XYZ file of C-alpha atoms in Angstrom:
332
model
C 121.771 93.053 106.312
C 122.117 90.407 103.648
C 125.225 88.283 103.619
C 126.079 86.633 100.314
C 122.431 86.027 99.562
C 121.317 85.604 95.989
C 117.794 86.632 94.999
C 115.542 83.757 94.097
C 114.420 83.386 90.519
C 111.114 85.075 89.766
C 108.632 82.518 88.377
C 107.023 83.283 85.047
C 109.034 86.467 84.700
C 108.253 88.268 81.467
C 110.297 90.761 79.542
C 109.168 94.338 80.011
C 109.878 97.038 77.462
C 110.403 100.216 79.465
C 109.530 103.659 78.223
C 110.438 107.024 79.708
C 108.430 107.292 82.903
C 106.263 110.170 83.987
C 107.076 111.620 87.383
C 103.569 112.059 88.697
C 100.669 109.678 89.147
C 97.094 110.815 88.508
C 95.671 107.969 90.574
C 96.345 106.892 94.159
C 95.311 104.083 96.475
C 94.074 105.148 99.896
C 93.144 102.803 102.735
C 90.570 103.545 105.404
C 92.007 103.873 108.947
C 89.213 101.702 110.348
C 91.695 99.757 112.544
C 93.960 102.725 113.259
C 95.706 102.955 116.632
C 99.127 103.627 118.128
C 101.448 100.855 116.917
C 104.065 99.919 119.549
C 105.981 97.753 117.055
C 106.727 100.644 114.712
C 107.339 103.063 117.593
C 110.632 101.279 118.285
C 112.328 103.261 115.495
C 109.676 105.786 114.421
C 110.425 108.873 116.513
C 107.529 110.772 114.907
C 104.870 108.720 116.716
C 103.196 110.146 119.814
C 100.866 108.617 122.353
C 97.443 110.273 122.600
C 95.200 111.065 125.545
C 92.131 110.570 123.359
C 90.000 107.474 123.858
C 90.116 104.901 121.062
C 86.574 105.873 120.082
C 87.618 109.521 119.814
C 90.694 108.558 117.795
C 88.509 106.543 115.423
C 86.119 109.449 114.906
C 88.964 111.890 114.249
C 90.917 109.707 111.813
C 87.871 108.631 109.814
C 86.914 112.286 109.405
C 90.462 113.254 108.373
C 90.622 110.406 105.894
C 87.230 111.143 104.359
C 88.039 114.822 103.912
C 91.314 113.983 102.181
C 89.687 111.501 99.786
C 86.976 114.026 98.959
C 89.495 116.855 98.524
C 91.710 114.935 96.116
C 88.754 113.782 94.042
C 87.407 117.319 93.891
C 90.710 118.416 92.333
C 90.568 115.675 89.707
C 92.910 113.059 91.212
C 91.544 109.513 90.911
C 91.356 107.840 94.329
C 90.971 104.075 94.699
C 89.372 103.720 98.144
C 90.706 100.295 99.120
C 88.352 98.778 101.713
C 90.043 95.548 102.744
C 88.539 92.524 104.482
C 89.136 92.397 108.234
C 91.124 89.479 109.612
C 91.977 88.131 113.058
C 95.210 90.134 113.035
C 94.614 93.904 113.219
C 96.561 96.265 110.976
C 96.773 99.596 112.858
C 98.962 101.226 110.156
C 96.969 100.137 107.102
C 96.245 103.807 106.372
C 99.855 104.018 105.104
C 99.714 101.711 102.033
C 102.714 103.208 100.236
C 105.004 101.041 102.373
C 103.968 97.644 101.019
C 103.401 98.027 97.287
C 104.402 100.028 94.236
C 103.376 100.087 90.588
C 104.965 100.942 87.250
C 103.749 102.346 83.955
C 104.463 98.925 82.411
C 101.661 97.340 84.458
C 103.808 95.818 87.205
C 102.753 95.487 90.841
C 105.522 94.910 93.397
C 105.106 93.936 97.045
C 107.797 94.483 99.661
C 109.258 93.046 102.885
C 108.065 95.002 105.921
C 110.200 95.281 109.043
C 107.389 95.034 111.622
C 105.492 91.772 111.877
C 102.051 93.316 112.303
C 102.563 95.500 109.212
C 103.163 92.440 107.029
C 99.485 91.597 107.429
C 98.684 94.732 105.410
C 99.925 93.045 102.239
C 96.735 92.020 100.456
C 97.824 91.814 96.834
C 94.830 89.868 95.499
C 92.302 92.248 97.035
C 94.272 95.257 95.843
C 94.438 93.926 92.271
C 90.672 93.419 92.303
C 90.145 97.003 93.455
C 92.555 98.344 90.843
C 90.885 96.340 88.072
C 87.487 97.620 89.175
C 88.891 101.142 88.897
C 90.069 100.554 85.330
C 93.761 99.977 86.061
C 95.430 96.879 84.643
C 98.001 94.775 86.487
C 100.001 92.865 83.864
C 102.667 91.336 86.102
C 103.133 90.664 89.826
C 106.545 90.540 91.475
C 107.599 90.441 95.107
C 110.617 90.923 97.324
C 108.802 89.719 100.451
C 111.034 86.648 100.679
C 113.827 88.883 101.989
C 111.949 89.330 105.266
C 112.986 85.781 106.122
C 116.581 87.049 106.019
C 115.759 90.081 108.205
C 116.332 92.368 105.227
C 113.627 94.927 104.554
C 112.631 97.468 101.932
C 109.468 99.411 102.715
C 108.628 100.579 99.204
C 108.152 104.309 98.643
C 108.434 104.895 102.362
C 112.182 104.323 102.070
C 112.597 105.020 98.344
C 112.014 108.491 96.915
C 112.030 108.116 93.153
C 113.049 110.483 90.410
C 111.191 108.611 87.691
C 112.253 110.900 84.857
C 115.950 110.320 85.563
C 115.455 106.709 86.732
C 117.097 107.470 90.057
C 116.182 106.251 93.535
C 117.145 108.206 96.672
C 117.146 106.196 99.888
C 118.159 106.780 103.499
C 119.580 103.519 104.838
C 118.015 102.166 108.009
C 116.602 98.988 109.508
C 113.741 99.401 107.045
C 115.950 99.970 104.004
C 118.497 97.275 103.222
C 121.059 98.334 100.621
C 121.223 95.010 98.774
C 117.446 94.599 98.528
C 117.268 98.211 97.363
C 119.745 97.572 94.569
C 117.985 94.348 93.593
C 114.676 96.178 93.243
C 116.277 98.982 91.213
C 117.700 96.358 88.852
C 114.329 94.698 88.415
C 112.588 97.939 87.425
C 115.464 99.177 85.264
C 116.519 102.202 87.336
C 120.199 102.768 86.692
C 121.076 105.020 89.655
C 120.639 104.317 93.354
C 121.799 107.075 95.687
C 121.733 105.702 99.222
C 123.022 107.600 102.224
C 123.177 107.662 106.002
C 121.117 109.961 108.229
C 121.209 110.852 111.912
C 118.613 112.544 114.095
C 119.489 114.318 117.335
C 119.017 110.972 119.092
C 121.706 109.468 116.851
C 119.198 107.148 115.196
C 118.570 107.221 111.441
C 115.419 108.669 109.881
C 113.064 105.693 109.742
C 111.629 106.502 106.299
C 113.212 108.601 103.558
C 109.880 110.133 102.605
C 109.601 112.065 105.867
C 112.821 113.936 105.100
C 112.572 114.442 101.337
C 110.283 114.571 98.320
C 110.997 114.708 94.602
C 108.675 116.273 92.059
C 108.974 116.759 88.332
C 111.218 119.823 88.631
C 111.671 120.392 92.380
C 112.815 118.587 95.482
C 112.338 119.201 99.195
C 114.995 117.819 101.518
C 116.144 118.035 105.112
C 119.777 117.765 104.111
C 121.182 118.650 107.535
C 120.487 115.105 108.776
C 122.818 113.692 106.090
C 126.563 113.498 106.866
C 128.409 116.292 105.069
C 130.458 114.088 102.722
C 127.270 112.397 101.458
C 125.132 115.536 101.634
C 127.089 117.335 98.951
C 126.703 114.407 96.557
C 122.945 114.123 97.135
C 122.349 117.859 96.663
C 124.527 117.948 93.554
C 122.537 115.094 92.021
C 119.182 116.716 92.801
C 120.335 120.128 91.576
C 121.047 118.852 88.074
C 117.356 118.845 87.197
C 115.438 120.098 90.252
C 114.919 123.271 92.229
C 116.134 122.218 95.683
C 114.168 123.513 98.672
C 116.024 122.836 101.899
C 114.023 122.383 105.112
C 115.148 122.315 108.740
C 114.796 119.442 111.212
C 112.002 121.403 112.892
C 110.175 121.598 109.565
C 110.798 117.912 108.904
C 109.197 117.174 112.291
C 106.082 118.951 110.981
C 106.167 116.679 107.899
C 107.313 119.287 105.389
C 109.267 116.520 103.645
C 106.234 114.221 103.507
C 104.557 115.779 100.482
C 103.690 114.442 97.036
C 103.239 116.024 93.632
C 100.364 114.498 91.665
C 98.518 115.190 88.433
C 94.819 115.606 87.863
C 93.021 113.770 85.081
C 93.381 116.989 83.069
C 97.160 117.059 83.550
C 97.276 119.872 86.102
C 99.905 119.625 88.838
C 98.926 119.567 92.514
C 101.042 119.055 95.634
C 99.415 117.193 98.526
C 100.638 117.905 102.057
C 99.329 118.104 105.600
C 98.069 121.312 107.148
C 100.899 120.957 109.686
C 103.448 120.974 106.859
C 101.757 123.887 105.086
C 101.837 125.954 108.277
C 105.518 125.107 108.884
C 106.789 126.138 105.432
C 108.022 129.711 105.204
C 106.152 132.132 102.898
C 109.119 132.026 100.519
C 109.086 128.227 100.422
C 105.328 128.165 99.809
C 105.837 130.603 96.954
C 108.504 128.316 95.471
C 106.320 125.229 95.787
C 103.342 127.042 94.280
C 105.218 127.412 91.006
C 105.181 123.607 90.718
C 101.483 123.008 91.351
C 98.435 123.940 93.357
C 99.065 123.341 97.057
C 96.542 121.029 98.701
C 96.855 121.016 102.506
C 94.823 118.448 104.453
C 94.283 118.351 108.207
C 95.446 114.872 109.257
C 96.692 115.909 112.699
C 95.499 112.781 114.514
C 96.829 110.385 111.899
C 100.258 111.992 111.680
C 100.756 112.453 115.440
C 99.724 108.933 116.488
C 100.835 107.112 113.348
C 104.100 108.978 112.762
C 103.354 109.381 109.056
C 101.514 112.023 107.088
C 99.838 112.757 103.762
C 102.467 111.256 101.470
C 102.458 108.025 103.496
C 98.705 107.761 102.949
C 99.055 107.784 99.159
C 99.989 104.673 97.194
C 100.765 105.957 93.694
C 99.173 104.106 90.774
C 101.163 104.305 87.544
C 99.392 101.337 85.965
C 97.988 101.803 82.455
C 94.319 102.637 82.135
C 92.187 99.910 80.643
C 91.122 100.727 77.096
C 87.413 100.876 76.581
C 85.986 98.515 73.971
C 84.155 100.184 71.110
């Protein structure tokens, strides 16, 4: 954790006038799993990862098929997908398929990059290439900011992996862990003008915290899904009370969390229709009553990403980097 550290000044920082944010993005960045494999560095604290008996060639075939089907499925529903095909380097990035951990965007045109806990995941941060891809897709980046310097102090904040945002109410929910430092979290919230940060402890059966908040909870425009039983009781009541003020709260069990029922994301199509992306594993693990509740908030879009989520320890939401950047205006 940080000890009496002051954030460095941001060069060329410009004043941003912030409007009321929309909850859902209608554009996402997805990254091909062309280097995908079991990552022993992340497995240290990611209890969702599993070794596979498949050969690496078989794994590659499976994950490329899963990825392609998900890209095609989202586009067919009217969600814009920026297929970010990065340049290979000497240092492989086995978890690049999970881009939501290293960047985030705002409706004011800001792009933020974040300090990653695992050394080999830091090589995923390719801001210049990402900006080029976003610009080519008609999305403008007006300002770049970074908190990556905190990695030098062993303080990490893995973007929307550890931060689940209620954009409408300018509130961030975050489970504290090695990958989510409280002081960096509060610094980021201050920079983007979010006035409430609700951070809390979690504990799995092993006694270890949940490695990423977005595997245990999701927040949509008017609903939330949360595995609240992993939160200590005195904090649990506060979190649920906060969510309940403006959301329908759908509570899931640890068993359902292990099937990635918390790792879902509400999106909008270009026509403004609501959809909820999730894995087939999550869809199958929700009860009929829970599916009925979720269906009132958008069309359910289950994708089979079994290989990616079992080996990588992350699922559909982790594969989606939301793009809130303004759309470039066409010249007349």
